[in-house]
C-alpha cells in the first residue's frame, strides 16, 4: 500500500491524499520524505512518534540561519537514539527492482524485470547517470547512499552480495566510512566469487604531514585502496563509461577460461588500432594454433594474413558474411582463446547490423566462452538491437578502449580466482620482542638503528657506522674499506639528498675528513659512514606506510632520487609471499630494466621479492609502533 501525505491535495495519482502521517489508516513500514529542509525535522519527529523505523531522505539538510547543533546533527542524534534505518540523506534514493520498490527522488527509466547487477554509489548522479540511461544493464538493486546517516555503503554491499541473483556489483565510491565492515564485505564477495567493479574517486596527493619518507608519499590513502582492491580481486576503473561497460561484460553468464582475446575485424587499420590499444591495456591476444589457421585458410580471401586479430573482409561477394561468421567461429574455438569479439563499426544512424549478431550466434552454438560485438566507437544514438542482444547474452559494447578495459578486468578476475601458493616467512619471536621493546624506548630512530633492526629480522641491509665528531671518524677511517659514502645523520633531516647531505665515492681518508668537515659545517656533526656500492645494478625502493584505514601497505618499485617523480611503483596489502611480490613487479612500466635491458646485467629479482615478503610480515608484526619504513 502507498499513502501520499500532503495537506494541499485531495488525491495524487488516483490515490487518496492524507493530511499527515498520523491520519493514515495504518502505520507504514517506510516513509519517503519529499519535503523541504525547513519541514523535514517536524515530519521526522512525527514519524518517530508513530514508531516508524525506516525512511528515505533526499534533501541535503541545510537551512539558513541554523542553530547549533545544526539540522543534520540533530537528525543524526535522533536516528542514533531511536535506531532508525535511513537511506540518505542527500541522496537519489534506491531502486529495489527485485522487490518492485522504486524509491527514487527523480524520474527513471522503466525497470521491467530484475537483473543480476547491483550498483551502490556514494554519488547521486553516479547512480542515476548509469541506472537511468543504460538499458543494456538489468539491475536487481541500485542505491545512492548520500550522507549514510545510518545505512552505509558497506551495509548495502553486504546486502547486495546476499541477493541470490547478484552476478556482479558496481561501486561508485569516495571513501569507506567503516573500513572493517568494508574489508569483511570484500572477503565475502571473494569467497562467493562475485566480482566487484569499483570507480574510486579522490586521487589526491597524500597529506604532507604523513610524507616523512618516499614510502609515505607513494603509499597514500588512494594507493591504499589499490592495495586493498588487489588483495580481494576488486577491479578498478577510471570513469563511468568504463564502469558501465565492465558491469555489462561481467553480467553475461559465461566464465572466462585460460587464454587470450581473439577478434574478427573488417578493417586492417582498425585491427592495427586494437593491437596498439591492447598492448597499452596489457591485454593478451591469443596466438592461434595450426589447427585454427588451417580452418581459417579455407574461408579467407587470398592475400589476407591468418593472424589474430583477424581482418577477414576481402573482396566481399555473396557469401562474404558466411565466411566471416565461419572465421569467427574458428577463432573462438581455438584452444588458446579465452573470449572472442566481432569488432566492427555501427551503421548509419548508429544502426547495429543484424548480420553481425548472427556471427555471434553461430560461434555461441559451439562454445561456452564469452562473446561480444564491439563497435569501434560510441554511436550518436541507441539501437534496440544493441539492448535486446545484450539482454540475451550477446553483449554489444561501444568503444574499443572501453571494451579492452573490460577484457583486462575479466582476465584479472579470472586470474584472481586461481591464487598462487605463496607461503609467508616466519619471524623469530625473540627478535620481535627485542625490537618492540627497543624501539619503544627510543625517542629518535636513526638510520643506523633502523638498519640494525631490519638486518636482525633477516633483511639484507648494508648498514653503516655513526660518528659525532672528528675523533670517532678518525678511528673509523683507519679500518674502513674504500670507497665509502658519507651521509648526514641529523635527526631533523628526513630527505638527505634534498639537503645535499650525501657524499659518494670517497676514496681516501683525506677525502673522508674533508667531506665530513664540510658536512658538519652545513648540517651538523652527526654523520653516517657506509660502504659504497660499486657493482652495476638497478636502484629499487622497498617501503612501508601504515594506512589509518587498512593497515600496513608495502611499496615496491623503482627508487632513488626519482622515486616520487617517476612513481613507477606498486602497492600491496601486507602480509604477502614472494610470488605475490614477483607478480606485482610485472605491472611496473620500467620492468625491462630488471631483466638485463640493452646489455645490462640481469638483477636478482628473487632476492628483492624475498626481502619484500619479509618486510610485509615485519610490517604486520610492528604495525602498532612503526608508521613508515623506507629502504633503497
Coordinates of C-alpha atoms in Angstrom, one line a residue:
X1 CA 0.0 0.0 0.0
X2 CA 1.1 3.5 -0.9
X3 CA -0.2 6.5 1.0
X4 CA 0.5 10.0 -0.3
X5 CA 0.7 12.6 2.6
X6 CA 0.2 16.2 1.5
X7 CA -2.4 18.6 3.0
X8 CA -2.6 20.6 -0.2
X9 CA -4.1 17.8 -2.3
X10 CA -7.1 15.5 -2.1
X11 CA -5.6 12.9 -4.3
X12 CA -2.3 12.1 -6.1
X13 CA -2.1 9.6 -9.0
X14 CA -5.6 8.4 -8.2
X15 CA -4.6 7.7 -4.6
X16 CA -6.3 9.5 -1.7
X17 CA -4.0 12.0 -0.1
X18 CA -3.8 12.4 3.7
X19 CA -3.2 15.4 5.9
X20 CA -0.4 13.9 8.0
X21 CA 1.3 10.6 8.9
X22 CA -0.9 10.4 12.0
X23 CA -4.0 10.4 9.7
X24 CA -3.0 7.3 7.8
X25 CA -5.3 4.2 8.2
X26 CA -2.3 2.1 9.2
X27 CA 1.3 2.6 10.4
X28 CA 3.5 2.3 7.3
X29 CA 6.8 0.4 7.2
X30 CA 8.7 3.1 5.4
X31 CA 8.4 6.9 4.9
X32 CA 9.8 8.6 1.8
X33 CA 10.4 12.3 2.7
X34 CA 9.8 14.6 -0.3
X35 CA 9.7 17.8 1.7
X36 CA 11.9 20.9 2.1
X37 CA 14.7 21.1 4.7
X38 CA 12.7 23.6 6.7
X39 CA 9.9 21.0 7.2
X40 CA 11.9 17.8 7.5
X41 CA 12.6 17.8 11.2
X42 CA 8.9 18.2 12.2
X43 CA 7.9 15.5 9.8
X44 CA 10.7 13.2 11.1
X45 CA 9.6 13.8 14.7
X46 CA 6.0 12.8 13.6
X47 CA 7.4 9.6 12.1
X48 CA 9.3 8.7 15.3
X49 CA 6.2 9.3 17.4
X50 CA 4.3 6.7 15.4
X51 CA 7.1 4.2 15.9
X52 CA 8.2 4.0 12.2
X53 CA 11.8 3.0 12.0
X54 CA 12.7 3.3 8.3
X55 CA 12.8 6.2 5.9
X56 CA 14.4 7.8 2.8
X57 CA 15.6 11.4 2.9
X58 CA 16.5 13.1 -0.4
X59 CA 17.3 16.6 0.9
X60 CA 20.7 17.9 2.0
X61 CA 19.6 19.0 5.5
X62 CA 20.9 22.6 5.1
X63 CA 18.9 25.6 6.2
X64 CA 19.7 29.3 6.5
X65 CA 20.4 30.7 10.0
X66 CA 20.5 27.2 11.5
X67 CA 21.3 26.8 15.2
X68 CA 23.9 24.6 17.0
X69 CA 23.8 21.6 16.7
X70 CA 22.7 22.0 13.1
X71 CA 19.8 20.2 11.4
X72 CA 21.9 17.4 10.1
X73 CA 23.4 16.7 13.6
X74 CA 20.0 17.0 15.3
X75 CA 18.6 14.3 13.0
X76 CA 21.7 12.2 13.4
X77 CA 21.2 12.3 17.2
X78 CA 17.6 11.2 16.8
X79 CA 18.5 8.5 14.3
X80 CA 21.1 7.1 16.7
X81 CA 18.9 7.2 19.7
X82 CA 15.9 5.6 18.0
X83 CA 17.9 3.2 15.8
X84 CA 16.2 4.3 12.6
X85 CA 17.2 2.9 9.2
X86 CA 17.7 5.8 6.9
X87 CA 18.5 5.9 3.2
X88 CA 20.4 9.1 2.7
X89 CA 20.1 12.0 3.4
X90 CA 21.3 14.0 0.4
X91 CA 20.7 11.1 -2.0
X92 CA 18.8 10.0 -5.1
X93 CA 17.1 7.1 -3.2
X94 CA 17.1 3.4 -4.2
X95 CA 15.7 1.0 -6.7
X96 CA 15.0 -2.4 -5.3
X97 CA 13.9 -3.8 -8.6
X98 CA 13.7 -7.4 -7.4
X99 CA 11.1 -6.4 -4.8
X100 CA 9.3 -3.8 -7.0
X101 CA 10.2 -0.9 -4.7
X102 CA 11.5 2.2 -6.6
X103 CA 12.1 4.9 -4.0
X104 CA 13.8 7.5 -6.3
X105 CA 13.9 11.2 -6.0
X106 CA 13.7 11.8 -9.8
X107 CA 12.3 10.1 -12.8
X108 CA 14.0 7.0 -14.1
X109 CA 13.6 4.6 -17.0
X110 CA 11.4 1.6 -16.9
X111 CA 12.7 -1.4 -15.0
X112 CA 10.5 -4.2 -16.4
X113 CA 12.4 -7.1 -14.7
X114 CA 15.1 -7.6 -12.1
X115 CA 18.6 -8.4 -13.5
X116 CA 21.8 -9.6 -11.9
X117 CA 23.7 -6.3 -11.4
X118 CA 23.8 -4.3 -8.2
X119 CA 25.1 -0.7 -8.1
X120 CA 26.0 1.1 -4.9
X121 CA 27.0 4.8 -5.3
X122 CA 28.1 7.5 -2.9
X123 CA 27.4 9.9 -5.7
X124 CA 23.7 10.5 -6.6
X125 CA 24.5 11.3 -10.2
X126 CA 26.9 8.4 -10.2
X127 CA 23.9 6.1 -9.7
X128 CA 21.3 7.8 -11.9
X129 CA 23.9 8.5 -14.6
X130 CA 24.1 4.8 -15.2
X131 CA 20.8 3.3 -13.9
X132 CA 18.6 5.8 -15.7
X133 CA 20.3 5.7 -19.1
X134 CA 21.9 2.2 -19.6
X135 CA 19.2 -0.1 -20.7
X136 CA 21.7 -2.8 -21.6
X137 CA 22.0 -3.5 -17.8
X138 CA 19.2 -5.1 -15.8
X139 CA 19.7 -4.2 -12.2
X140 CA 18.3 -6.1 -9.2
X141 CA 19.3 -3.3 -6.8
X142 CA 20.8 0.2 -7.0
X143 CA 21.2 2.8 -4.3
X144 CA 22.6 6.3 -3.9
X145 CA 23.9 6.2 -0.3
X146 CA 24.2 10.0 0.3
X147 CA 25.3 11.0 3.8
X148 CA 24.9 7.4 5.1
X149 CA 23.3 8.7 8.4
X150 CA 22.6 5.1 9.4
X151 CA 22.9 2.7 6.5
X152 CA 26.4 2.8 4.8
X153 CA 27.9 1.7 1.6
X154 CA 29.3 -1.3 3.4
X155 CA 25.8 -2.3 4.6
X156 CA 24.3 -2.1 1.1
X157 CA 27.2 -4.1 -0.3
X158 CA 26.8 -6.8 2.2
X159 CA 23.0 -6.9 1.4
X160 CA 23.6 -7.0 -2.4
X161 CA 26.0 -9.9 -2.0
X162 CA 23.3 -11.9 -0.2
X163 CA 20.8 -11.4 -3.1
X164 CA 20.7 -14.8 -4.9
X165 CA 20.7 -13.4 -8.4
X166 CA 23.6 -10.9 -7.9
X167 CA 26.3 -11.7 -10.5
X168 CA 28.4 -8.5 -10.2
X169 CA 28.4 -5.4 -8.0
X170 CA 29.5 -1.9 -9.1
X171 CA 30.7 0.7 -6.6
X172 CA 31.0 4.4 -7.2
X173 CA 32.8 5.4 -4.0
X174 CA 34.5 8.3 -2.4
X175 CA 35.7 6.5 0.8
X176 CA 34.8 3.8 3.2
X177 CA 33.4 5.1 6.5
X178 CA 33.7 1.7 8.1
X179 CA 36.9 0.0 6.9
X180 CA 36.5 -3.2 8.9
X181 CA 33.0 -3.7 7.5
X182 CA 34.2 -2.9 4.0
X183 CA 37.0 -5.5 4.2
X184 CA 34.6 -8.1 5.6
X185 CA 32.2 -7.4 2.6
X186 CA 35.1 -7.8 0.1
X187 CA 36.1 -11.0 1.7
X188 CA 32.5 -12.3 1.4
X189 CA 32.5 -11.3 -2.3
X190 CA 35.8 -13.1 -2.9
X191 CA 34.5 -16.2 -1.2
X192 CA 31.3 -16.2 -3.2
X193 CA 33.2 -15.4 -6.4
X194 CA 31.1 -12.3 -7.1
X195 CA 33.2 -9.7 -8.9
X196 CA 33.2 -6.1 -7.7
X197 CA 33.9 -3.3 -10.1
X198 CA 34.9 0.0 -8.3
X199 CA 35.1 3.6 -9.5
X200 CA 37.0 5.1 -6.6
X201 CA 37.3 8.9 -6.8
X202 CA 39.7 11.2 -4.9
X203 CA 43.2 10.5 -6.4
X204 CA 44.7 13.4 -4.4
X205 CA 48.2 13.9 -3.1
X206 CA 48.7 12.3 0.3
X207 CA 48.8 14.6 3.3
X208 CA 52.2 16.3 3.7
X209 CA 52.4 15.5 7.3
X210 CA 52.4 11.8 6.5
X211 CA 55.1 12.0 3.8
X212 CA 58.2 11.8 6.0
X213 CA 59.6 9.2 3.6
X214 CA 59.2 8.4 -0.1
X215 CA 57.1 5.5 1.0
X216 CA 54.7 7.8 2.8
X217 CA 54.3 9.8 -0.4
X218 CA 54.0 6.8 -2.7
X219 CA 51.5 4.9 -0.5
X220 CA 48.9 7.5 0.3
X221 CA 45.3 7.0 1.1
X222 CA 44.2 6.4 -2.6
X223 CA 47.1 3.9 -3.1
X224 CA 45.9 2.0 0.0
X225 CA 42.7 1.3 -1.9
X226 CA 44.7 0.0 -4.8
X227 CA 46.4 -2.4 -2.4
X228 CA 43.1 -3.4 -0.8
X229 CA 41.5 -4.0 -4.2
X230 CA 44.5 -6.1 -5.4
X231 CA 44.1 -8.3 -2.3
X232 CA 40.4 -9.0 -2.8
X233 CA 40.2 -9.0 -6.6
X234 CA 38.2 -5.8 -7.0
X235 CA 38.5 -4.4 -10.5
X236 CA 39.2 -0.6 -10.5
X237 CA 38.0 1.5 -13.4
X238 CA 38.6 5.2 -14.2
X239 CA 35.3 6.7 -15.3
X240 CA 31.5 6.0 -15.5
X241 CA 31.7 4.7 -19.1
X242 CA 34.2 2.1 -18.0
X243 CA 32.1 1.2 -15.0
X244 CA 29.0 0.6 -17.1
X245 CA 30.9 -1.3 -19.8
X246 CA 32.6 -3.6 -17.3
X247 CA 29.4 -4.3 -15.5
X248 CA 27.8 -5.3 -18.8
X249 CA 30.7 -7.6 -19.6
X250 CA 30.7 -9.2 -16.1
X251 CA 26.9 -9.6 -16.1
X252 CA 27.0 -12.1 -19.0
X253 CA 26.8 -15.7 -17.7
X254 CA 29.8 -17.3 -19.4
X255 CA 33.0 -17.9 -17.5
X256 CA 36.4 -16.7 -18.8
X257 CA 38.9 -19.6 -19.2
X258 CA 42.6 -19.6 -19.7
X259 CA 44.0 -17.9 -22.8
X260 CA 43.8 -14.6 -24.6
X261 CA 41.5 -12.4 -26.7
X262 CA 40.5 -13.3 -30.3
X263 CA 39.0 -10.6 -32.6
X264 CA 37.4 -10.5 -36.0
X265 CA 37.6 -7.3 -38.0
X266 CA 36.6 -6.0 -41.4
X267 CA 39.3 -3.3 -41.5
X268 CA 43.1 -3.6 -41.5
X269 CA 43.6 -0.2 -39.9
X270 CA 41.1 -0.7 -37.1
X271 CA 42.7 -4.1 -36.4
X272 CA 46.1 -2.4 -36.0
X273 CA 44.5 0.2 -33.7
X274 CA 43.1 -2.6 -31.5
X275 CA 46.6 -4.2 -31.4
X276 CA 48.1 -0.9 -30.1
X277 CA 45.3 -0.4 -27.6
X278 CA 45.5 -4.0 -26.3
X279 CA 49.2 -3.6 -25.7
X280 CA 48.6 -0.4 -23.7
X281 CA 46.0 -2.1 -21.6
X282 CA 48.2 -5.2 -21.2
X283 CA 45.5 -7.4 -22.7
X284 CA 46.9 -10.7 -24.0
X285 CA 46.0 -11.6 -27.6
X286 CA 45.7 -15.3 -28.3
X287 CA 48.3 -17.0 -30.5
X288 CA 46.4 -19.2 -33.0
X289 CA 47.1 -22.9 -33.2
X290 CA 47.9 -24.6 -36.5
X291 CA 44.5 -26.3 -36.5
X292 CA 42.7 -22.9 -36.3
X293 CA 45.0 -21.5 -39.0
X294 CA 44.0 -24.3 -41.4
X295 CA 40.3 -23.8 -40.7
X296 CA 40.5 -20.1 -41.3
X297 CA 42.5 -20.6 -44.5
X298 CA 39.5 -22.3 -46.1
X299 CA 37.4 -19.2 -45.7
X300 CA 39.9 -16.3 -46.2
X301 CA 40.4 -14.5 -49.4
X302 CA 44.0 -14.7 -50.9
X303 CA 46.4 -12.0 -49.6
X304 CA 44.8 -11.7 -46.1
X305 CA 47.2 -12.8 -43.3
X306 CA 46.0 -15.6 -41.0
X307 CA 46.7 -13.9 -37.7
X308 CA 44.8 -12.8 -34.5
X309 CA 43.3 -10.2 -34.6
X310 CA 42.0 -11.3 -38.0
X311 CA 40.9 -8.9 -40.8
X312 CA 38.5 -11.3 -42.6
X313 CA 36.9 -9.0 -45.1
X314 CA 38.4 -9.4 -48.5
X315 CA 36.7 -8.9 -51.9
X316 CA 33.3 -9.3 -50.5
X317 CA 30.8 -11.3 -52.5
X318 CA 27.5 -13.1 -51.9
X319 CA 29.0 -15.5 -49.3
X320 CA 31.2 -12.9 -47.6
X321 CA 29.2 -12.7 -44.4
X322 CA 29.0 -16.5 -44.1
X323 CA 32.8 -16.7 -44.5
X324 CA 33.2 -14.0 -41.8
X325 CA 31.0 -16.0 -39.5
X326 CA 32.9 -19.2 -40.2
X327 CA 36.2 -17.3 -39.4
X328 CA 34.9 -16.0 -36.1
X329 CA 33.6 -19.5 -35.1
X330 CA 37.1 -20.9 -35.8
X331 CA 38.8 -18.1 -33.8
X332 CA 36.6 -18.6 -30.7
X333 CA 37.0 -22.4 -30.9
X334 CA 40.8 -22.1 -30.7
X335 CA 42.2 -23.7 -27.5
X336 CA 44.2 -20.5 -26.8
X337 CA 41.1 -18.3 -26.9
X338 CA 39.5 -17.2 -23.6
X339 CA 36.9 -14.9 -25.2
X340 CA 36.0 -13.5 -28.6
X341 CA 34.8 -10.3 -30.1
X342 CA 33.5 -9.2 -33.5
X343 CA 34.9 -5.6 -33.8
X344 CA 33.0 -3.7 -36.5
X345 CA 31.6 -0.2 -36.9
X346 CA 27.9 0.7 -36.4
X347 CA 26.0 1.5 -39.5
X348 CA 24.3 4.8 -40.5
X349 CA 22.3 6.4 -37.6
X350 CA 24.2 4.1 -35.2
X351 CA 22.4 1.0 -36.6
X352 CA 23.5 -2.4 -35.4
X353 CA 23.5 -4.7 -38.4
X354 CA 21.6 -7.9 -37.5
X355 CA 24.1 -10.0 -39.6
X356 CA 26.8 -9.2 -37.0
X357 CA 24.6 -10.7 -34.3
X358 CA 24.4 -13.8 -36.5
X359 CA 28.2 -14.1 -36.4
X360 CA 28.0 -14.2 -32.6
X361 CA 25.1 -16.7 -32.6
X362 CA 26.9 -19.1 -34.9
X363 CA 30.0 -19.0 -32.7
X364 CA 28.0 -19.3 -29.5
X365 CA 26.4 -22.5 -30.6
X366 CA 29.8 -24.3 -30.3
X367 CA 31.3 -22.7 -27.3
X368 CA 30.8 -21.7 -23.7
X369 CA 33.2 -18.7 -23.9
X370 CA 32.1 -15.1 -23.6
X371 CA 31.4 -13.4 -26.9
X372 CA 30.9 -9.7 -27.7
X373 CA 30.0 -7.4 -30.5
X374 CA 32.2 -4.3 -30.2
X375 CA 31.7 -1.0 -32.1
X376 CA 34.9 0.8 -32.7
X377 CA 33.4 3.9 -31.2
X378 CA 30.3 5.2 -29.5
X379 CA 27.5 5.9 -31.9
X380 CA 25.3 9.0 -31.8
X381 CA 22.2 7.1 -30.7
X382 CA 21.0 3.8 -29.4
X383 CA 19.7 0.8 -31.4
X384 CA 17.1 -1.5 -29.9
X385 CA 19.1 -4.5 -31.2
X386 CA 22.1 -3.5 -29.0
X387 CA 19.8 -3.7 -26.0
X388 CA 18.0 -6.9 -26.8
X389 CA 21.1 -8.7 -27.9
X390 CA 22.9 -7.7 -24.7
X391 CA 20.0 -8.9 -22.6
X392 CA 20.0 -12.2 -24.4
X393 CA 23.6 -12.9 -23.5
X394 CA 25.4 -11.5 -26.6
X395 CA 26.6 -8.1 -25.3
X396 CA 27.1 -5.1 -27.6
X397 CA 29.8 -2.8 -26.4
X398 CA 30.6 0.7 -27.7
X399 CA 34.2 1.7 -28.0
X400 CA 37.3 -0.5 -28.3
X401 CA 39.1 1.2 -25.4
X402 CA 36.2 0.6 -23.1
X403 CA 35.9 -3.0 -24.2
X404 CA 39.6 -3.6 -23.7
X405 CA 39.4 -2.2 -20.1
X406 CA 36.6 -4.8 -19.6
X407 CA 38.7 -7.6 -21.1
X408 CA 41.6 -6.7 -18.8
X409 CA 39.2 -6.8 -15.8
X410 CA 37.8 -10.1 -16.8
X411 CA 41.3 -11.6 -17.2
X412 CA 42.4 -10.1 -13.9
X413 CA 39.5 -11.5 -12.1
X414 CA 39.9 -14.9 -13.7
X415 CA 43.5 -15.0 -12.5
X416 CA 42.4 -13.8 -9.0
X417 CA 40.1 -16.9 -8.7
X418 CA 43.1 -19.2 -9.1
X419 CA 45.5 -17.9 -6.4
X420 CA 49.2 -19.0 -6.3
X421 CA 50.6 -20.9 -3.4
X422 CA 52.6 -18.3 -1.6
X423 CA 53.7 -19.1 2.0
X424 CA 54.7 -16.3 4.4
X425 CA 58.1 -16.2 6.0
X426 CA 58.2 -16.8 9.8
X427 CA 59.7 -14.2 12.2
X428 CA 61.7 -15.0 15.2
X429 CA 59.6 -14.2 18.3
X430 CA 62.6 -13.4 20.4
X431 CA 63.8 -10.9 17.8
X432 CA 60.3 -9.4 17.5
X433 CA 60.0 -8.8 21.3
X434 CA 63.6 -7.5 21.5
X435 CA 62.9 -4.8 18.9
X436 CA 59.4 -4.0 20.1
X437 CA 61.0 -3.1 23.5
X438 CA 64.0 -1.3 22.0
X439 CA 62.0 0.8 19.5
X440 CA 59.5 1.8 22.2
X441 CA 62.4 3.1 24.4
X442 CA 63.8 5.4 21.7
X443 CA 62.8 9.0 21.2
X444 CA 64.6 9.1 17.8
X445 CA 65.0 6.2 15.3
X446 CA 68.3 6.8 13.4
X447 CA 69.2 5.3 10.1
X448 CA 71.8 3.0 11.6
X449 CA 69.4 1.8 14.3
X450 CA 66.8 1.1 11.6
X451 CA 69.3 -0.9 9.5
X452 CA 70.3 -2.9 12.6
X453 CA 66.7 -3.7 13.4
X454 CA 65.8 -4.8 9.8
X455 CA 69.0 -6.8 9.5
X456 CA 68.2 -8.6 12.8
X457 CA 64.8 -9.6 11.3
X458 CA 66.6 -11.1 8.2
X459 CA 66.6 -8.3 5.6
X460 CA 69.9 -7.9 3.7
X461 CA 70.9 -4.4 5.0
X462 CA 74.1 -2.7 4.1
X463 CA 74.3 -0.9 7.4
X464 CA 76.9 1.7 8.5
X465 CA 78.6 3.4 11.4
X466 CA 77.5 6.6 13.1
X467 CA 80.0 9.3 14.2
X468 CA 79.5 12.5 16.1
X469 CA 83.0 14.1 16.0
X470 CA 86.4 14.1 14.2
X471 CA 87.9 11.6 16.7
X472 CA 85.3 9.0 16.0
X473 CA 85.7 9.5 12.3
X474 CA 89.5 9.0 12.5
X475 CA 89.1 5.8 14.4
X476 CA 86.7 4.5 11.8
X477 CA 88.9 5.7 8.9
X478 CA 91.8 3.5 10.0
X479 CA 89.9 0.2 9.4
X480 CA 87.5 1.3 6.7
X481 CA 87.5 -0.3 3.2
X482 CA 87.1 2.3 0.5
X483 CA 85.2 3.6 -1.4
X484 CA 82.8 5.0 1.2
X485 CA 79.6 7.0 1.4
X486 CA 79.2 9.8 4.0
X487 CA 75.6 11.0 4.9
X488 CA 74.2 13.4 7.4
X489 CA 72.7 11.7 10.4
X490 CA 71.0 14.7 11.9
X491 CA 67.6 13.7 13.2
X492 CA 65.6 16.6 11.7
X493 CA 66.7 15.8 8.1
X494 CA 64.4 13.1 6.5
X495 CA 65.4 13.6 2.9
X496 CA 69.2 13.7 2.9
X497 CA 69.7 14.3 -0.8
X498 CA 67.4 17.3 -0.8
X499 CA 69.7 18.9 1.8
X500 CA 72.9 18.0 -0.2
X501 CA 73.6 15.7 2.7
X502 CA 75.2 12.7 0.8
X503 CA 78.8 12.4 -0.4
X504 CA 79.5 9.5 -2.7
X505 CA 82.7 7.8 -3.9
X506 CA 85.1 8.7 -1.1
X507 CA 88.4 7.0 -2.0
X508 CA 90.7 8.0 0.9
X509 CA 91.0 9.1 4.5
X510 CA 91.8 12.7 3.4
X511 CA 88.7 12.9 1.2
X512 CA 86.6 11.5 4.1
X513 CA 87.9 14.1 6.6
X514 CA 87.4 16.9 4.1
X515 CA 83.8 15.8 3.3
X516 CA 83.0 15.4 7.0
X517 CA 84.2 18.9 7.9
X518 CA 82.1 20.5 5.1
X519 CA 79.0 18.4 6.1
X520 CA 79.5 19.3 9.8
X521 CA 79.7 23.0 9.0
X522 CA 76.5 23.0 6.9
X523 CA 74.2 20.4 8.6
X524 CA 75.7 19.3 11.9
X525 CA 78.2 16.9 13.4
X526 CA 76.2 13.6 13.3
X527 CA 77.0 11.6 10.3
X528 CA 76.8 8.0 8.9
X529 CA 79.7 6.3 7.1
X530 CA 78.8 3.3 5.0
X531 CA 80.4 1.1 2.2
X532 CA 79.9 2.4 -1.3
X533 CA 78.1 0.0 -3.7
X534 CA 80.2 -0.2 -6.8
X535 CA 78.6 -3.1 -8.6
X536 CA 76.2 -2.5 -11.5
X537 CA 72.6 -2.8 -10.5
X538 CA 69.1 -1.1 -10.5
X539 CA 68.1 1.1 -7.6
X540 CA 64.8 0.0 -6.1
X541 CA 62.6 1.2 -3.3
X542 CA 61.0 -1.0 -0.7
X543 CA 58.8 0.7 1.8
X544 CA 56.0 0.6 4.3
X545 CA 53.3 3.1 5.1
X546 CA 50.8 2.3 7.9
X547 CA 47.4 3.3 6.4
X548 CA 45.0 4.6 9.1
X549 CA 42.1 2.7 7.4
X550 CA 43.6 -0.6 6.2
X551 CA 46.8 -1.1 8.0
X552 CA 50.3 -1.7 6.6
X553 CA 50.8 -1.0 2.9
X554 CA 54.1 -2.1 1.2
X555 CA 55.6 -0.1 -1.7
X556 CA 57.6 -1.9 -4.3
X557 CA 59.2 -0.4 -7.4
X558 CA 62.0 1.8 -8.8
X559 CA 63.8 4.0 -6.2
X560 CA 66.5 6.6 -5.9
X561 CA 66.2 10.3 -6.4
X562 CA 63.4 9.9 -8.9
X563 CA 61.2 7.7 -6.8
X564 CA 58.5 10.2 -6.2
X565 CA 58.9 11.9 -9.6
X566 CA 58.6 8.7 -11.7
X567 CA 56.3 7.0 -9.2
X568 CA 56.8 3.7 -11.0
X569 CA 55.7 1.7 -8.0
X570 CA 53.1 -0.8 -6.9
X571 CA 51.5 -1.2 -3.5
X572 CA 50.4 -4.4 -1.8
X573 CA 48.5 -5.0 1.4
X574 CA 50.6 -6.7 4.0
X575 CA 51.4 -9.6 4.5
X576 CA 52.2 -11.4 1.3
X577 CA 54.6 -14.0 -0.1
X578 CA 57.4 -13.9 -2.6
X579 CA 55.3 -14.9 -5.6
X580 CA 52.8 -12.2 -4.9
X581 CA 55.6 -9.6 -4.9
X582 CA 57.0 -11.1 -8.1
X583 CA 53.7 -10.9 -9.9
X584 CA 53.3 -7.3 -8.7
X585 CA 56.6 -6.3 -10.3
X586 CA 55.1 -7.2 -13.7
X587 CA 52.9 -4.1 -13.5
X588 CA 55.9 -1.7 -13.4
X589 CA 56.4 0.3 -16.5
X590 CA 60.2 0.0 -16.4
X591 CA 60.2 -3.7 -15.7
X592 CA 62.6 -4.5 -18.6
X593 CA 65.4 -2.9 -16.5
X594 CA 65.1 -5.9 -14.2
X595 CA 65.9 -8.5 -16.9
X596 CA 69.0 -7.1 -18.4
X597 CA 67.9 -4.2 -20.6
X598 CA 70.3 -3.3 -23.5
X599 CA 73.2 -5.4 -22.3
X600 CA 72.9 -4.7 -18.6
X601 CA 73.2 -7.5 -16.1
X602 CA 70.1 -9.3 -15.1
X603 CA 69.3 -8.4 -11.5
X604 CA 68.4 -10.7 -8.6
X605 CA 64.6 -10.2 -8.6
X606 CA 64.1 -13.2 -6.3
X607 CA 66.2 -11.7 -3.5
X608 CA 64.2 -8.4 -3.8
X609 CA 60.9 -10.3 -3.6
X610 CA 62.1 -12.2 -0.7
X611 CA 63.0 -9.0 1.1
X612 CA 59.6 -7.5 0.2
X613 CA 57.8 -10.5 1.7
X614 CA 59.9 -10.3 4.9
X615 CA 59.2 -6.6 5.2
X616 CA 55.4 -7.3 4.8
X617 CA 55.5 -9.7 7.7
X618 CA 57.6 -7.3 9.8
X619 CA 55.1 -4.6 9.0
X620 CA 52.2 -6.6 10.5
X621 CA 54.3 -7.6 13.5
X622 CA 55.2 -3.9 14.3
X623 CA 52.2 -2.1 12.9
X624 CA 51.2 -0.6 16.3
X625 CA 54.6 1.1 16.7
X626 CA 56.0 1.6 13.2
X627 CA 54.4 4.2 10.9
X628 CA 56.9 4.3 7.9
X629 CA 59.9 2.4 6.6
X630 CA 61.9 3.5 3.6
X631 CA 64.7 1.4 2.1
X632 CA 66.7 1.9 -1.1

